[in-house]
Coordinates of C-alpha atoms in Angstrom, one line a residue:
X140 CA 0.0 0.0 0.0
X141 CA 1.3 3.5 -0.9
X142 CA 0.4 7.0 0.1
X143 CA 1.6 10.5 -0.3
X144 CA 3.1 12.0 2.9
X145 CA 2.6 15.5 4.3
X146 CA 5.8 16.7 2.5
X147 CA 4.7 15.2 -0.9
X148 CA 6.9 12.1 -0.6
X149 CA 5.7 8.8 -1.8
X150 CA 5.7 6.3 1.1
X151 CA 5.0 2.5 1.0
X152 CA 3.8 0.2 3.7
X153 CA 5.9 -3.0 4.1
X154 CA 6.1 -5.7 6.6
X155 CA 8.9 -4.0 8.3
X156 CA 7.0 -0.8 8.7
X157 CA 6.6 2.6 6.9
X158 CA 9.6 3.6 4.8
X159 CA 10.4 6.1 2.1
X160 CA 11.1 4.9 -1.5
X161 CA 14.5 6.3 -2.5
X162 CA 13.8 6.1 -6.2
X163 CA 11.0 8.6 -6.0
X164 CA 12.1 12.1 -4.8
X165 CA 10.2 14.9 -3.2
X166 CA 8.8 17.7 -5.4
X167 CA 10.0 21.2 -4.9
X168 CA 7.8 24.1 -4.0
X169 CA 8.5 25.5 -7.5
X170 CA 7.0 22.5 -9.2
X171 CA 4.0 22.7 -7.0
X172 CA 3.2 26.1 -8.5
X173 CA 3.5 25.0 -12.2
X174 CA 0.4 24.1 -14.2
X175 CA 1.5 20.5 -14.5
X176 CA 1.8 20.2 -10.7
X177 CA -1.6 21.9 -10.2
X178 CA -3.3 19.5 -12.6
X179 CA -1.6 16.7 -10.7
X180 CA -3.2 17.8 -7.4
X181 CA -6.7 17.1 -8.6
X182 CA -5.8 14.0 -10.6
X183 CA -5.0 10.6 -9.0
X184 CA -1.3 9.8 -8.5
X185 CA -0.4 7.0 -10.9
X186 CA 3.2 6.4 -9.9
X187 CA 4.8 9.2 -12.0
X188 CA 8.0 10.5 -10.7
X189 CA 8.2 14.0 -9.5
X190 CA 11.2 16.2 -10.5
X191 CA 13.6 16.8 -7.7
X192 CA 14.6 20.2 -6.4
X193 CA 18.3 20.0 -7.5
X194 CA 17.4 18.7 -11.0
X195 CA 14.7 21.4 -11.5
X196 CA 17.0 24.2 -10.3
X197 CA 19.7 22.9 -12.6
X198 CA 17.3 23.0 -15.6
X199 CA 16.0 26.5 -14.8
X200 CA 19.6 27.7 -14.3
X201 CA 20.6 26.2 -17.6
X202 CA 17.6 27.8 -19.3
X203 CA 18.4 31.2 -17.7
X204 CA 22.0 31.0 -18.8
X205 CA 20.9 30.1 -22.3
X206 CA 18.5 33.0 -22.5
X207 CA 21.1 35.4 -21.2
X208 CA 23.6 34.2 -23.7
X209 CA 21.1 34.7 -26.5
X210 CA 20.3 38.2 -25.3
X211 CA 24.0 39.1 -25.0
X212 CA 24.6 37.7 -28.5
X213 CA 21.7 39.8 -29.8
X214 CA 23.3 42.9 -28.2
X215 CA 26.6 42.1 -29.7
X216 CA 25.1 41.6 -33.1
X217 CA 23.1 44.8 -32.9
X218 CA 25.8 47.1 -31.5
X219 CA 29.0 45.3 -32.2
X220 CA 31.6 43.5 -30.0
X221 CA 31.9 46.5 -27.6
X222 CA 28.2 46.4 -26.7
X223 CA 28.4 42.6 -26.4
X224 CA 31.3 42.8 -24.0
X225 CA 29.6 45.4 -21.8
X226 CA 26.4 43.4 -21.9
X227 CA 28.2 40.5 -20.3
X228 CA 29.2 42.7 -17.3
X229 CA 26.4 45.2 -16.9
X230 CA 23.5 43.4 -18.6
X231 CA 22.0 43.8 -22.1
X232 CA 19.7 46.7 -21.2
X233 CA 22.5 48.9 -19.8
X234 CA 25.0 48.1 -22.5
X235 CA 24.0 50.6 -25.1
X236 CA 23.6 53.6 -22.7
X237 CA 26.9 52.8 -21.1
X238 CA 28.8 52.5 -24.4
X239 CA 27.2 55.7 -25.7
X240 CA 28.1 57.6 -22.4
X241 CA 31.6 56.2 -22.7
X242 CA 32.1 57.4 -26.2
X243 CA 30.8 60.9 -25.2
X244 CA 33.1 61.0 -22.3
X245 CA 36.0 59.9 -24.4
X246 CA 35.2 62.5 -27.1
X247 CA 35.2 65.3 -24.5
X248 CA 38.4 64.2 -22.9
X249 CA 40.2 63.9 -26.2
X250 CA 38.8 67.2 -27.4
X251 CA 40.0 69.0 -24.3
X252 CA 43.5 67.6 -24.7
X253 CA 43.5 68.4 -28.4
X254 CA 42.5 72.0 -27.8
X255 CA 45.0 72.7 -25.1
X256 CA 47.9 71.1 -27.1
X257 CA 46.8 72.9 -30.2
X258 CA 46.8 76.4 -28.5
X259 CA 50.2 75.7 -26.9
X260 CA 51.5 74.8 -30.4
X261 CA 50.1 77.9 -32.0
X262 CA 52.0 80.1 -29.4
X263 CA 55.3 78.7 -30.7
X264 CA 54.3 77.8 -34.3
X265 CA 51.6 80.2 -35.6
X266 CA 50.8 78.5 -38.9
X267 CA 47.3 77.1 -38.6
X268 CA 47.1 76.0 -42.3
X269 CA 50.2 73.8 -41.9
X270 CA 49.1 72.5 -38.6
X271 CA 45.7 71.6 -40.1
X272 CA 47.4 69.7 -43.0
X273 CA 49.5 67.8 -40.5
X274 CA 46.4 66.8 -38.6
X275 CA 44.8 65.5 -41.7
X276 CA 47.9 63.5 -42.8
X277 CA 48.4 62.0 -39.4
X278 CA 44.7 61.1 -39.1
X279 CA 44.9 59.5 -42.6
X280 CA 48.0 57.5 -41.6
X281 CA 46.5 55.8 -38.6
X282 CA 43.1 55.3 -40.2
X283 CA 44.8 53.5 -43.1
X284 CA 46.7 51.3 -40.6
X285 CA 43.5 50.6 -38.6
X286 CA 41.7 49.8 -41.9
X287 CA 44.6 47.4 -42.9
X288 CA 44.6 45.5 -39.7
X289 CA 40.8 45.0 -39.7
X290 CA 39.9 47.3 -36.8
X291 CA 37.1 48.7 -39.0
X292 CA 35.2 45.4 -38.4
X293 CA 34.5 46.5 -34.8
X294 CA 32.0 49.0 -36.1
X295 CA 31.3 48.5 -39.7
X296 CA 32.1 44.9 -40.6
X297 CA 32.7 45.1 -44.4
X298 CA 34.5 47.1 -47.0
X299 CA 33.2 50.5 -48.1
X300 CA 32.1 50.4 -51.7
X301 CA 33.1 53.2 -54.1
X302 CA 29.5 54.4 -54.4
X303 CA 29.4 54.7 -50.6
X304 CA 32.8 56.4 -50.6
X305 CA 31.6 59.0 -53.0
X306 CA 28.6 59.7 -50.8
X307 CA 30.9 60.2 -47.9
X308 CA 33.0 62.7 -49.7
X309 CA 30.7 65.8 -49.2
X310 CA 30.3 65.6 -45.4
X311 CA 34.0 64.6 -45.1
X312 CA 34.9 67.8 -47.1
X313 CA 32.8 69.9 -44.8
X314 CA 34.5 68.3 -41.9
X315 CA 37.9 69.2 -43.3
X316 CA 37.0 72.8 -44.0
X317 CA 35.4 73.2 -40.6
X318 CA 38.5 71.8 -38.9
X319 CA 40.8 74.2 -40.8
X320 CA 38.5 77.2 -39.9
X321 CA 38.5 76.2 -36.3
X322 CA 42.3 76.0 -36.2
X323 CA 42.5 79.5 -37.8
X324 CA 40.2 80.7 -35.0
X325 CA 42.3 79.0 -32.3
X326 CA 45.4 80.7 -33.6
X327 CA 43.8 84.2 -33.7
X328 CA 41.9 84.3 -30.4
X329 CA 41.6 82.6 -27.0
X330 CA 40.3 79.0 -26.9
X331 CA 37.4 80.1 -24.7
X332 CA 36.1 82.6 -27.3
X333 CA 36.4 80.1 -30.1
X334 CA 34.4 77.5 -28.2
X335 CA 31.9 80.1 -27.1
X336 CA 31.2 81.1 -30.7
X337 CA 31.1 77.4 -31.8
X338 CA 28.2 76.8 -29.4
X339 CA 26.2 78.4 -32.2
X340 CA 26.6 75.3 -34.3
X341 CA 23.2 73.9 -33.4
X342 CA 21.6 77.1 -34.8
X343 CA 23.3 76.5 -38.1
X344 CA 22.3 72.8 -38.1
X345 CA 18.7 73.6 -37.4
X346 CA 18.6 76.2 -40.1
X347 CA 20.3 74.1 -42.7
X348 CA 18.2 71.1 -41.8
X349 CA 15.1 73.1 -42.6
X350 CA 16.5 74.5 -45.9
X351 CA 18.1 71.2 -47.2
X352 CA 16.1 68.4 -45.6
X353 CA 12.8 70.2 -45.0
X354 CA 12.9 69.1 -41.4
X355 CA 11.2 71.4 -38.9
X356 CA 12.9 71.8 -35.5
X357 CA 10.4 71.8 -32.7
X358 CA 9.6 75.2 -31.2
X359 CA 10.9 74.3 -27.6
X360 CA 14.2 73.3 -29.1
X361 CA 14.4 76.6 -31.1
X362 CA 13.6 78.5 -27.9
X363 CA 16.7 76.9 -26.2
X364 CA 18.9 78.4 -28.9
X365 CA 17.9 82.0 -28.0
X366 CA 19.9 82.1 -24.7
X367 CA 22.9 80.5 -26.5
X368 CA 22.9 83.3 -29.1
X369 CA 22.5 86.0 -26.4
X370 CA 25.4 84.5 -24.4
X371 CA 27.7 84.3 -27.5
X372 CA 26.9 88.0 -28.2
X373 CA 27.7 89.1 -24.6
X374 CA 30.9 87.0 -24.4
X375 CA 32.2 88.3 -27.8
X376 CA 31.5 91.9 -26.8
X377 CA 33.4 91.6 -23.5
X378 CA 36.3 89.4 -24.8
X379 CA 39.7 91.2 -24.5
X380 CA 41.3 89.0 -27.2
X381 CA 38.5 89.5 -29.7
X382 CA 39.4 89.8 -33.3
X383 CA 37.2 89.6 -36.4
X384 CA 39.6 87.0 -37.9
X385 CA 39.0 84.7 -35.0
X386 CA 35.2 85.3 -34.8
X387 CA 34.7 84.9 -38.6
X388 CA 36.6 81.7 -38.9
X389 CA 34.8 80.3 -35.9
X390 CA 31.5 81.1 -37.6
X391 CA 32.7 79.5 -40.8
X392 CA 33.5 76.4 -38.8
X393 CA 30.0 76.5 -37.5
X394 CA 28.6 76.8 -41.0
X395 CA 30.7 73.9 -42.5
X396 CA 30.0 71.7 -39.5
X397 CA 26.3 72.4 -39.9
X398 CA 26.6 71.3 -43.5
X399 CA 28.5 68.2 -42.3
X400 CA 25.7 67.2 -39.9
X401 CA 22.9 67.7 -42.5
X402 CA 24.8 65.9 -45.3
X403 CA 25.6 63.1 -42.9
X404 CA 22.0 62.8 -41.9
X405 CA 21.0 62.9 -45.6

């Protein structure tokens, strides 16, 4: 004669007394909450074996690891190996924001270092056209090396076709002209004034976006540009190192970078 004990274990009555059957294990609380277990409560017990707690935990853990691996793999496929690596540490949902914040922080840090070294160089070597040409040549050199060793696969994954290369030429040209104009401004005035004037770049981007792409900038966004324009006017009027050469070249840099942004979007 067999019966189910208070803990859900199958017990049998033998001549030597009541004993537990070692082949049939106790069910875990988790299995008791599953639909299969709930159906089993109302149905008669026909000798089926219940899944043990360690085995069930092992199965669930295996499924969780598999699901996590698939999610991390999806993140890596969507955002590249950097996102996939971060997803393994911080989780898939936090990977993209963390990578984006990291790139923004890296850009600011490198930009600050570049501007300080650039201005120091101009104090001893006031030839911004030559410095700009050296910047382009050095940038071209390490980009060619990075392309040759396959580092481009970290973000793009394939070769750029000639048709794509020709479409990249217009925004790249605007970037080069804007970089030269910014260097001319750095050489003529203080770094602080150049960067203050260059905060007007969103104004140019919004205007050109409307003229070229036909995209309307929301009114609240346009309203935030008004204090920027007022601040640039006040800073330029009170700047001791102000010169029209520095101001004009900074504005040209804004215009060309605005074209760069719109053409890149296009």
